[in-house]
Coordinates of N, CA and C and ligand atoms in Angstrom, one line a residue:
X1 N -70.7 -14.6 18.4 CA -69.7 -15.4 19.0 C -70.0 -15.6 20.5
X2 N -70.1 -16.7 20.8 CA -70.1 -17.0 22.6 C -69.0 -16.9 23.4
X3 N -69.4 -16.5 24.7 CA -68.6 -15.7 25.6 C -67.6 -17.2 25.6
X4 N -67.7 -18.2 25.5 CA -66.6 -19.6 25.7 C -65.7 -19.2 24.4
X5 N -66.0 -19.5 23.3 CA -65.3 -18.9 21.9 C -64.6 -17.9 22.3
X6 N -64.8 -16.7 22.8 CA -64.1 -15.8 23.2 C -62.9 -15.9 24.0
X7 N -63.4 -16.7 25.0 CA -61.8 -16.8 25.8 C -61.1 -17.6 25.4
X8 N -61.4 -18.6 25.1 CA -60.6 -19.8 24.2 C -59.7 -18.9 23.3
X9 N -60.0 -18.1 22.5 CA -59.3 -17.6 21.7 C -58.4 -16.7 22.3
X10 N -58.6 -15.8 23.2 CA -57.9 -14.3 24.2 C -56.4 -14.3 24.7
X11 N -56.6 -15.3 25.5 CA -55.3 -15.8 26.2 C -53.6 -15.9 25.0
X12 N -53.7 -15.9 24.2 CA -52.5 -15.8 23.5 C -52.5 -15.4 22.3
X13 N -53.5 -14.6 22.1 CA -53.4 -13.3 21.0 C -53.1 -14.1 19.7
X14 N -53.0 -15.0 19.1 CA -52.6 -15.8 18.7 C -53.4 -15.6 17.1
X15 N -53.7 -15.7 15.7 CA -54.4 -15.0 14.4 C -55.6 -16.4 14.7
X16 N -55.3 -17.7 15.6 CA -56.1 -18.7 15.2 C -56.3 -19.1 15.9
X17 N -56.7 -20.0 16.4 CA -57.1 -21.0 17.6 C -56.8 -22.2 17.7
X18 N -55.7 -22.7 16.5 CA -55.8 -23.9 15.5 C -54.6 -24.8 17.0
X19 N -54.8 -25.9 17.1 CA -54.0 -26.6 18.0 C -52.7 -26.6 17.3
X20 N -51.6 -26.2 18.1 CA -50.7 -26.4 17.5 C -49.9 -27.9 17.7
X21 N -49.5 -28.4 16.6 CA -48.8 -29.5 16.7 C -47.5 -29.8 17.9
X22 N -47.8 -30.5 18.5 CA -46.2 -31.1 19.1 C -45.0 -30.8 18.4
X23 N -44.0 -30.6 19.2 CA -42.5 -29.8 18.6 C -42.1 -31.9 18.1
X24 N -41.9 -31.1 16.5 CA -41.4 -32.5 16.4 C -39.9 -33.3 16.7
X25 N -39.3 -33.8 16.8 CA -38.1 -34.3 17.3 C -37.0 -35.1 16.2
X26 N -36.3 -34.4 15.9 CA -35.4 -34.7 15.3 C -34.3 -36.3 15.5
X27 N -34.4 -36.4 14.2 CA -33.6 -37.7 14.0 C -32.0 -37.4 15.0
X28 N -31.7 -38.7 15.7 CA -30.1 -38.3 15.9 C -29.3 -38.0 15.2
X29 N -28.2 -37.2 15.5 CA -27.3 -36.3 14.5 C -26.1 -37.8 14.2
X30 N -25.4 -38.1 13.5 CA -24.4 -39.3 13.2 C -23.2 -38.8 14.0
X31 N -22.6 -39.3 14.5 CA -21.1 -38.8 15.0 C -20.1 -39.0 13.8
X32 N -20.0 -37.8 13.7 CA -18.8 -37.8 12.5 C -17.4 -37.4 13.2
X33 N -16.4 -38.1 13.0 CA -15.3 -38.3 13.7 C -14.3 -38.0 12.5
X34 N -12.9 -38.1 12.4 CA -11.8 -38.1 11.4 C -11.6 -39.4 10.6
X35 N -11.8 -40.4 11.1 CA -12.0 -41.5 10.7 C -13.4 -41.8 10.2
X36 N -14.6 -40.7 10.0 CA -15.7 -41.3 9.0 C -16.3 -40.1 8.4
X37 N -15.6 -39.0 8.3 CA -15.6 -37.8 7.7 C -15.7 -38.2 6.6
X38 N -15.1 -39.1 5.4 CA -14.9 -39.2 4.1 C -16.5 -40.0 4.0
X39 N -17.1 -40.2 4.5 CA -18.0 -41.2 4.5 C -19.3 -40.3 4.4
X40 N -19.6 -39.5 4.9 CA -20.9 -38.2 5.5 C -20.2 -37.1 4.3
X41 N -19.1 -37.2 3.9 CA -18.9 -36.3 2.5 C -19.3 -36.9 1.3
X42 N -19.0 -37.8 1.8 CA -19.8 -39.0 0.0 C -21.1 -38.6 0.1
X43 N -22.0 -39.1 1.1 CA -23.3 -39.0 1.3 C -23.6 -37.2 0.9
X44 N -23.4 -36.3 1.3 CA -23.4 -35.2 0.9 C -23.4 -35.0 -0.4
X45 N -22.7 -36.3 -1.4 CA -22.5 -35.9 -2.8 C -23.5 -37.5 -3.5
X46 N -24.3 -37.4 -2.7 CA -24.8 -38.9 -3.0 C -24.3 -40.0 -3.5
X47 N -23.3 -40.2 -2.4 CA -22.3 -41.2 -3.3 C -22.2 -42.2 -1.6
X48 N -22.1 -43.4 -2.3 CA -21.9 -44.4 -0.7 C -20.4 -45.0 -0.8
X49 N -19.8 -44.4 0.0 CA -18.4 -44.5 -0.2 C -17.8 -45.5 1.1
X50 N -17.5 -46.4 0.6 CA -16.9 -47.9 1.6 C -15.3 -47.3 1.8
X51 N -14.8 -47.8 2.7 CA -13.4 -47.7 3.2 C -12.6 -49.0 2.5
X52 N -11.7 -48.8 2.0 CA -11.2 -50.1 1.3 C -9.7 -50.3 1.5
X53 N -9.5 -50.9 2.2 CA -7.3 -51.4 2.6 C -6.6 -51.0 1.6
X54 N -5.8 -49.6 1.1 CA -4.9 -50.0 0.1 C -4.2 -51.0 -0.1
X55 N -3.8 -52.0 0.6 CA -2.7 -52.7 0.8 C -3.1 -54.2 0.6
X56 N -4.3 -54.6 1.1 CA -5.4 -55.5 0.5 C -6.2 -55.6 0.1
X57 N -6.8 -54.4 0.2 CA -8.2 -54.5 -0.5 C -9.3 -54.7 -0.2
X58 N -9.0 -55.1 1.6 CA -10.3 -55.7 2.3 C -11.3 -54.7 2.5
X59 N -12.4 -54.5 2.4 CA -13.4 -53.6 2.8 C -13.7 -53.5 4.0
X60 N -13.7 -52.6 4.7 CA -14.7 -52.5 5.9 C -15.6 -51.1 6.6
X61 N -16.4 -51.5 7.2 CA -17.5 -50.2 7.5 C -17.8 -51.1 8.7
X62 N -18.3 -50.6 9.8 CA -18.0 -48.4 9.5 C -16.1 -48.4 9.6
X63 N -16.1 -47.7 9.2 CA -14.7 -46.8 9.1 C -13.9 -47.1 10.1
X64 N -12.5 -47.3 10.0 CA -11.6 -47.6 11.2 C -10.2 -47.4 10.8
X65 N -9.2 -47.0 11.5 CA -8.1 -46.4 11.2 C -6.9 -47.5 10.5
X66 N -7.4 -48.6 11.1 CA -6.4 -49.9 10.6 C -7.2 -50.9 10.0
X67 N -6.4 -51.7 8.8 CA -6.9 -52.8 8.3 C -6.8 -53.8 9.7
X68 N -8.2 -54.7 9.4 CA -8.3 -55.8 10.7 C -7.7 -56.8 10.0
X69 N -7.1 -57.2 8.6 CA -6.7 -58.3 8.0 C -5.1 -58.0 8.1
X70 N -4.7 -56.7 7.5 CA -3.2 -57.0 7.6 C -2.7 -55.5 8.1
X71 N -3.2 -55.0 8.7 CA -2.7 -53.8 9.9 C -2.3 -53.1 9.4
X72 N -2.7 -52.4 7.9 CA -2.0 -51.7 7.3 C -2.9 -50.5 7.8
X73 N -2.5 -48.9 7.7 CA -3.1 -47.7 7.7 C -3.7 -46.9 6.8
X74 N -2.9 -47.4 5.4 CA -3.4 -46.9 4.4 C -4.5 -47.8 3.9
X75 N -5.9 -46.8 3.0 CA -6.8 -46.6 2.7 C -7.2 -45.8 2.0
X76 N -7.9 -46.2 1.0 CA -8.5 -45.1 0.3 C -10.3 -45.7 -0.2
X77 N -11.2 -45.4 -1.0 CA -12.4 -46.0 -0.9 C -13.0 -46.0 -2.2
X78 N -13.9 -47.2 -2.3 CA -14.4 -47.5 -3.1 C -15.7 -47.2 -3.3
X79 N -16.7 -46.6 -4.5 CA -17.9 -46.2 -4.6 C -19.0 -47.1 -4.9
X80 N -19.6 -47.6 -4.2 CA -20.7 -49.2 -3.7 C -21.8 -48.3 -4.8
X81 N -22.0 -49.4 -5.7 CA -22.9 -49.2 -6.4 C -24.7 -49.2 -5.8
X82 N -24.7 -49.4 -4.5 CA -25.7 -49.2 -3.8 C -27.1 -50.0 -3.5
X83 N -26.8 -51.1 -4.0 CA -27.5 -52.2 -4.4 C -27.0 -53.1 -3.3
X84 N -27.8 -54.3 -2.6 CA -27.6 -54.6 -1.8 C -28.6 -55.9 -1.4
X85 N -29.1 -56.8 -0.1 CA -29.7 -57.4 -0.1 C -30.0 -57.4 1.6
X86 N -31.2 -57.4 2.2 CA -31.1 -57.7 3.7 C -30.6 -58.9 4.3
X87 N -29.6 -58.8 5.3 CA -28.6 -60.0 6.0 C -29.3 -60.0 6.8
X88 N -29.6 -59.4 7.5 CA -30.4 -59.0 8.9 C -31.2 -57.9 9.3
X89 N -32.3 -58.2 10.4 CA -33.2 -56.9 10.6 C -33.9 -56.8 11.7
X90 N -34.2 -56.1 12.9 CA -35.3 -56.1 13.6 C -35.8 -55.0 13.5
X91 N -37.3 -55.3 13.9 CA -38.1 -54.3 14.1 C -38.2 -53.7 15.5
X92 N -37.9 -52.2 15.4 CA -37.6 -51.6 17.1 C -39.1 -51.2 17.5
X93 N -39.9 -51.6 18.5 CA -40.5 -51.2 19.5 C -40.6 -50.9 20.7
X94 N -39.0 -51.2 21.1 CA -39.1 -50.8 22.9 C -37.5 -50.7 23.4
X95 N -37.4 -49.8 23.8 CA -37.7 -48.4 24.2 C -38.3 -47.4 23.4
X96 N -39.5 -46.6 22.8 CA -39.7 -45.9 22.2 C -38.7 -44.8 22.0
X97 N -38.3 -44.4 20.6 CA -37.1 -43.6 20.6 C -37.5 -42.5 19.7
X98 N -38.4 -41.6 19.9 CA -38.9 -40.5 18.8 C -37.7 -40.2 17.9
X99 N -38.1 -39.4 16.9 CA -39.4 -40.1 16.1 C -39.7 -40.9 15.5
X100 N -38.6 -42.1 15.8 CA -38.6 -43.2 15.3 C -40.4 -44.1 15.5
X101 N -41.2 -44.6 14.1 CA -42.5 -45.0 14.9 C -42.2 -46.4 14.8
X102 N -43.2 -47.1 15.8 CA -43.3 -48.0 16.7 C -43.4 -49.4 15.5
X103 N -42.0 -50.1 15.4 CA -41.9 -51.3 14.4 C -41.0 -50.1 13.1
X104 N -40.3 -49.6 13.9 CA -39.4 -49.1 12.9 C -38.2 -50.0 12.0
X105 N -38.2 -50.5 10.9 CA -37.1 -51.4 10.7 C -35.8 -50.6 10.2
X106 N -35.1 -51.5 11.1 CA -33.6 -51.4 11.0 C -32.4 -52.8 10.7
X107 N -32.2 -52.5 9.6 CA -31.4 -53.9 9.0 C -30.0 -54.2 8.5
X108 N -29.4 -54.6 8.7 CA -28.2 -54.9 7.9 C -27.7 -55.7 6.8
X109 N -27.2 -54.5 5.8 CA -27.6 -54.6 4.2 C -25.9 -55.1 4.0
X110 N -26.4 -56.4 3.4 CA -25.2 -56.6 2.5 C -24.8 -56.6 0.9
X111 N -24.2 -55.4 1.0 CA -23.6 -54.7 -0.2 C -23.1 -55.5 -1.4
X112 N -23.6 -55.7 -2.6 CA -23.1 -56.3 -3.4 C -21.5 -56.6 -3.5
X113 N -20.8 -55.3 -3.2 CA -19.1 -55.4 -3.0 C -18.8 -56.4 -2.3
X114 N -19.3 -56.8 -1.1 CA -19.2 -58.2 0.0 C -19.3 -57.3 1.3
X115 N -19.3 -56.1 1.3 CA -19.3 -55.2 2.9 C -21.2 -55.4 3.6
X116 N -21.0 -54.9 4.7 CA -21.8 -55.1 5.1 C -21.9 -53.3 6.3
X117 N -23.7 -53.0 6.4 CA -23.8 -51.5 6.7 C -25.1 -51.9 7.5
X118 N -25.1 -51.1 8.9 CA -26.3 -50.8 9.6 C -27.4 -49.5 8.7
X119 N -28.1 -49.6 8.3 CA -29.4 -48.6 8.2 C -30.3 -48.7 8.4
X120 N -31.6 -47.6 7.9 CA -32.6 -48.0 8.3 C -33.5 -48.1 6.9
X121 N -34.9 -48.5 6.4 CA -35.0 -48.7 5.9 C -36.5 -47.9 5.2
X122 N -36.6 -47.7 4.0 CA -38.0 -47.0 3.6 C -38.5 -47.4 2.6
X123 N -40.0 -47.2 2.5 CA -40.8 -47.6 1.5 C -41.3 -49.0 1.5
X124 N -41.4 -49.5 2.9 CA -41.7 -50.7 3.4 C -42.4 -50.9 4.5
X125 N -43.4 -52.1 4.5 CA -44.3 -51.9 5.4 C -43.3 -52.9 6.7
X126 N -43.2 -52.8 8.0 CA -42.6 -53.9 8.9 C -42.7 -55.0 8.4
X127 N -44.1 -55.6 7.8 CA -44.6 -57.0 7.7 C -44.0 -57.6 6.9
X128 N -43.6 -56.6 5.7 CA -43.4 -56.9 4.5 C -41.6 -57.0 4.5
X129 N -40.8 -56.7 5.6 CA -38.9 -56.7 5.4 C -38.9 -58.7 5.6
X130 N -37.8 -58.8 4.7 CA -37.5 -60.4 5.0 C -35.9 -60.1 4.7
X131 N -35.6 -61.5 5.1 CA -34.0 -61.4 4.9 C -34.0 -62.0 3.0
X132 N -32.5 -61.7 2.7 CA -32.6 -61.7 1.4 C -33.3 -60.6 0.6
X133 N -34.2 -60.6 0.5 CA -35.0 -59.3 -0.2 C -33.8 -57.8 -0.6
X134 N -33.7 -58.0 -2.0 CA -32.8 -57.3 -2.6 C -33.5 -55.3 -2.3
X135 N -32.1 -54.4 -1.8 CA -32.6 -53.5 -1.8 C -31.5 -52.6 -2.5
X136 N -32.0 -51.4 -2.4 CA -31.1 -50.2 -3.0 C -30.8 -48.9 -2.3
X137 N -29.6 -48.1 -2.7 CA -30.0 -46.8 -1.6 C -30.2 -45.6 -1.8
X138 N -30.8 -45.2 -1.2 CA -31.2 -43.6 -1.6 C -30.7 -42.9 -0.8
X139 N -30.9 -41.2 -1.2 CA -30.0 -40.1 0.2 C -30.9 -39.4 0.0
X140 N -32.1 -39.4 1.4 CA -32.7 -38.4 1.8 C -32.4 -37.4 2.5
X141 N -33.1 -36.5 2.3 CA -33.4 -35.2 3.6 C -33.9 -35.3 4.3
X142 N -33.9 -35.8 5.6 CA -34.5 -35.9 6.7 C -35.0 -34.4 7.6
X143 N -34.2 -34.0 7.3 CA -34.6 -32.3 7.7 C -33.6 -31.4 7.5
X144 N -33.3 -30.2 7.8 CA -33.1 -29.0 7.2 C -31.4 -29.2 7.0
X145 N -30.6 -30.0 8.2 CA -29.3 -30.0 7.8 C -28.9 -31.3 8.0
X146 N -30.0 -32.6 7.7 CA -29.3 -34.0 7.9 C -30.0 -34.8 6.6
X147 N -29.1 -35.0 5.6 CA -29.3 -36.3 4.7 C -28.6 -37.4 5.2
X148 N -29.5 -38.2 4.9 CA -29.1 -40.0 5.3 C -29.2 -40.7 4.0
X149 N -27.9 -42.3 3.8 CA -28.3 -42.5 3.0 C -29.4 -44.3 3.4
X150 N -30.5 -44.3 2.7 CA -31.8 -45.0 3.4 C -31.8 -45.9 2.1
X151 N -32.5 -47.8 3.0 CA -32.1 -48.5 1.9 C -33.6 -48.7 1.4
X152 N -34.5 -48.7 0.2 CA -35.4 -49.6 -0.2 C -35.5 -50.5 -0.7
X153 N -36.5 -51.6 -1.1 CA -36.6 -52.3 -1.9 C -36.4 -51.9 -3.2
X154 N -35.7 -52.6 -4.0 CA -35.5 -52.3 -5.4 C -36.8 -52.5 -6.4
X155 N -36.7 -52.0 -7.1 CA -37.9 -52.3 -8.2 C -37.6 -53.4 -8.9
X156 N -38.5 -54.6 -9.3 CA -38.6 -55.2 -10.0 C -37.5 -55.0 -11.5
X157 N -36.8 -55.6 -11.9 CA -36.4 -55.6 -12.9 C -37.0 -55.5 -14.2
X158 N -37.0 -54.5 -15.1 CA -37.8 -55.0 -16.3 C -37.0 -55.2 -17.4
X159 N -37.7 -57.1 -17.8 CA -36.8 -57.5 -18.4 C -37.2 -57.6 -20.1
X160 N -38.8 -56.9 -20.2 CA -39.3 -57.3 -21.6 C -41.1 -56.3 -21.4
X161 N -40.9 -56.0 -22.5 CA -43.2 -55.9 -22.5 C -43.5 -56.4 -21.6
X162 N -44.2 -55.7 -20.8 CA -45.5 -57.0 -20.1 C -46.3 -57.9 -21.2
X163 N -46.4 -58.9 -20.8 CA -47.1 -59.5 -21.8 C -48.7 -59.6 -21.6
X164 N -49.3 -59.4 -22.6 CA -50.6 -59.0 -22.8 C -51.7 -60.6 -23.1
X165 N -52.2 -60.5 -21.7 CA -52.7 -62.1 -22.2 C -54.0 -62.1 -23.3
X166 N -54.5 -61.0 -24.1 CA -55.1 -61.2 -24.7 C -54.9 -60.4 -26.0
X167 N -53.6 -60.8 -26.2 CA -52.8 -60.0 -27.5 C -53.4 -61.2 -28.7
X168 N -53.2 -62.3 -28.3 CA -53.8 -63.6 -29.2 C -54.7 -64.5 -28.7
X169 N -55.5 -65.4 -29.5 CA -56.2 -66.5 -29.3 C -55.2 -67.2 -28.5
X170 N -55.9 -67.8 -27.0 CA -54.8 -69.2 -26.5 C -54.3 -70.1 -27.5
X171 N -55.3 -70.5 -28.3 CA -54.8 -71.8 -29.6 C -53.8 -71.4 -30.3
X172 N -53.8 -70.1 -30.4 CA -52.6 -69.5 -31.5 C -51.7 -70.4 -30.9
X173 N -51.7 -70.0 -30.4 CA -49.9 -70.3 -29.0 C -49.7 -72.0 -28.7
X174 N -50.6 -72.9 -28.8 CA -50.4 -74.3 -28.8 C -49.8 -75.1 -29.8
Ligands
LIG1 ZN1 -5.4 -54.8 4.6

């Protein structure tokens, strides 16, 4: 071993020498408040729980103490089948905001119920988010004590066999 190998290694007693990674930086925590408590409980039970007007029936999100249609207080919620389609989206590059990386998409999904929800989105390349483009949601773990619920692209529908183009002669078929 060379006297450079040596010191490199001495200084912090350390079993390796291995670089250690950057401290990584945690997603922001959500502000959970009394008014969206019922909402980060759903998510906890993997469930996407909309705020719905007892009194009308109007939907709204995020969460708010009064109906904006007929000012009623009472509320109770409805469970969004989670399926959805992109209304809107940009892609964030500036101000860099760790760990978010550079062309992070963030879009606003409208909910088959008719509501509409800021998230962010996975399993998608930037290039590839358009508006329209049907998605679905999932509830990850982002780390040790934060699940989110995150929207992807939905899977193609399957509606039959693939069909096998060389199951028969073309002529069969004419
Ligand atoms: Zn109402």
């Amino acid at each position: 071993m060379s006297r450079s190998d040596h010191a490199s290694e001495a200084p912090r007693g350390s079993e390796s020498a291995k670089p250690q990674p950057p401290p990584q930086r945690r997603r922001p925590r959500p502000g959970i408040t009394h008014d969206t408590a019922f909402f980060w409980d759903g998510v906890a039970r993997q469930k996407l729980l909309i705020q719905r007007c007892a009194a009308c029936q109007e939907l709204r999100h995020p969460p708010s103490p009064m109906c904006r249609r007929c000012r009623s207080l009472d509320w109770d919620t409805l469970e969004a089948c989670g399926r959805g389609t992109i209304y809107s989206f940009v892609l964030h590059y500036h101000p860099s905001i760790p760990p978010f990386p550079p062309g992070h998409p963030v879009a606003v999904i409208e909910l088959e119920e008719g509501t509409r929800l800021i998230t962010d989105l996975v399993g998608i390349e930037p290039e590839d988010v358009e508006i329209g483009l049907p998605v679905e949601v999932e509830f990850n773990r982002v780390d040790d004590e934060l699940v989110l619920p995150q929207f992807r692209p939905q899977l193609p529908a399957r509606k039959s066999a693939p069909r096998r183009h060389d199951a028969q002669p073309a002529k069969d078929r004419l």
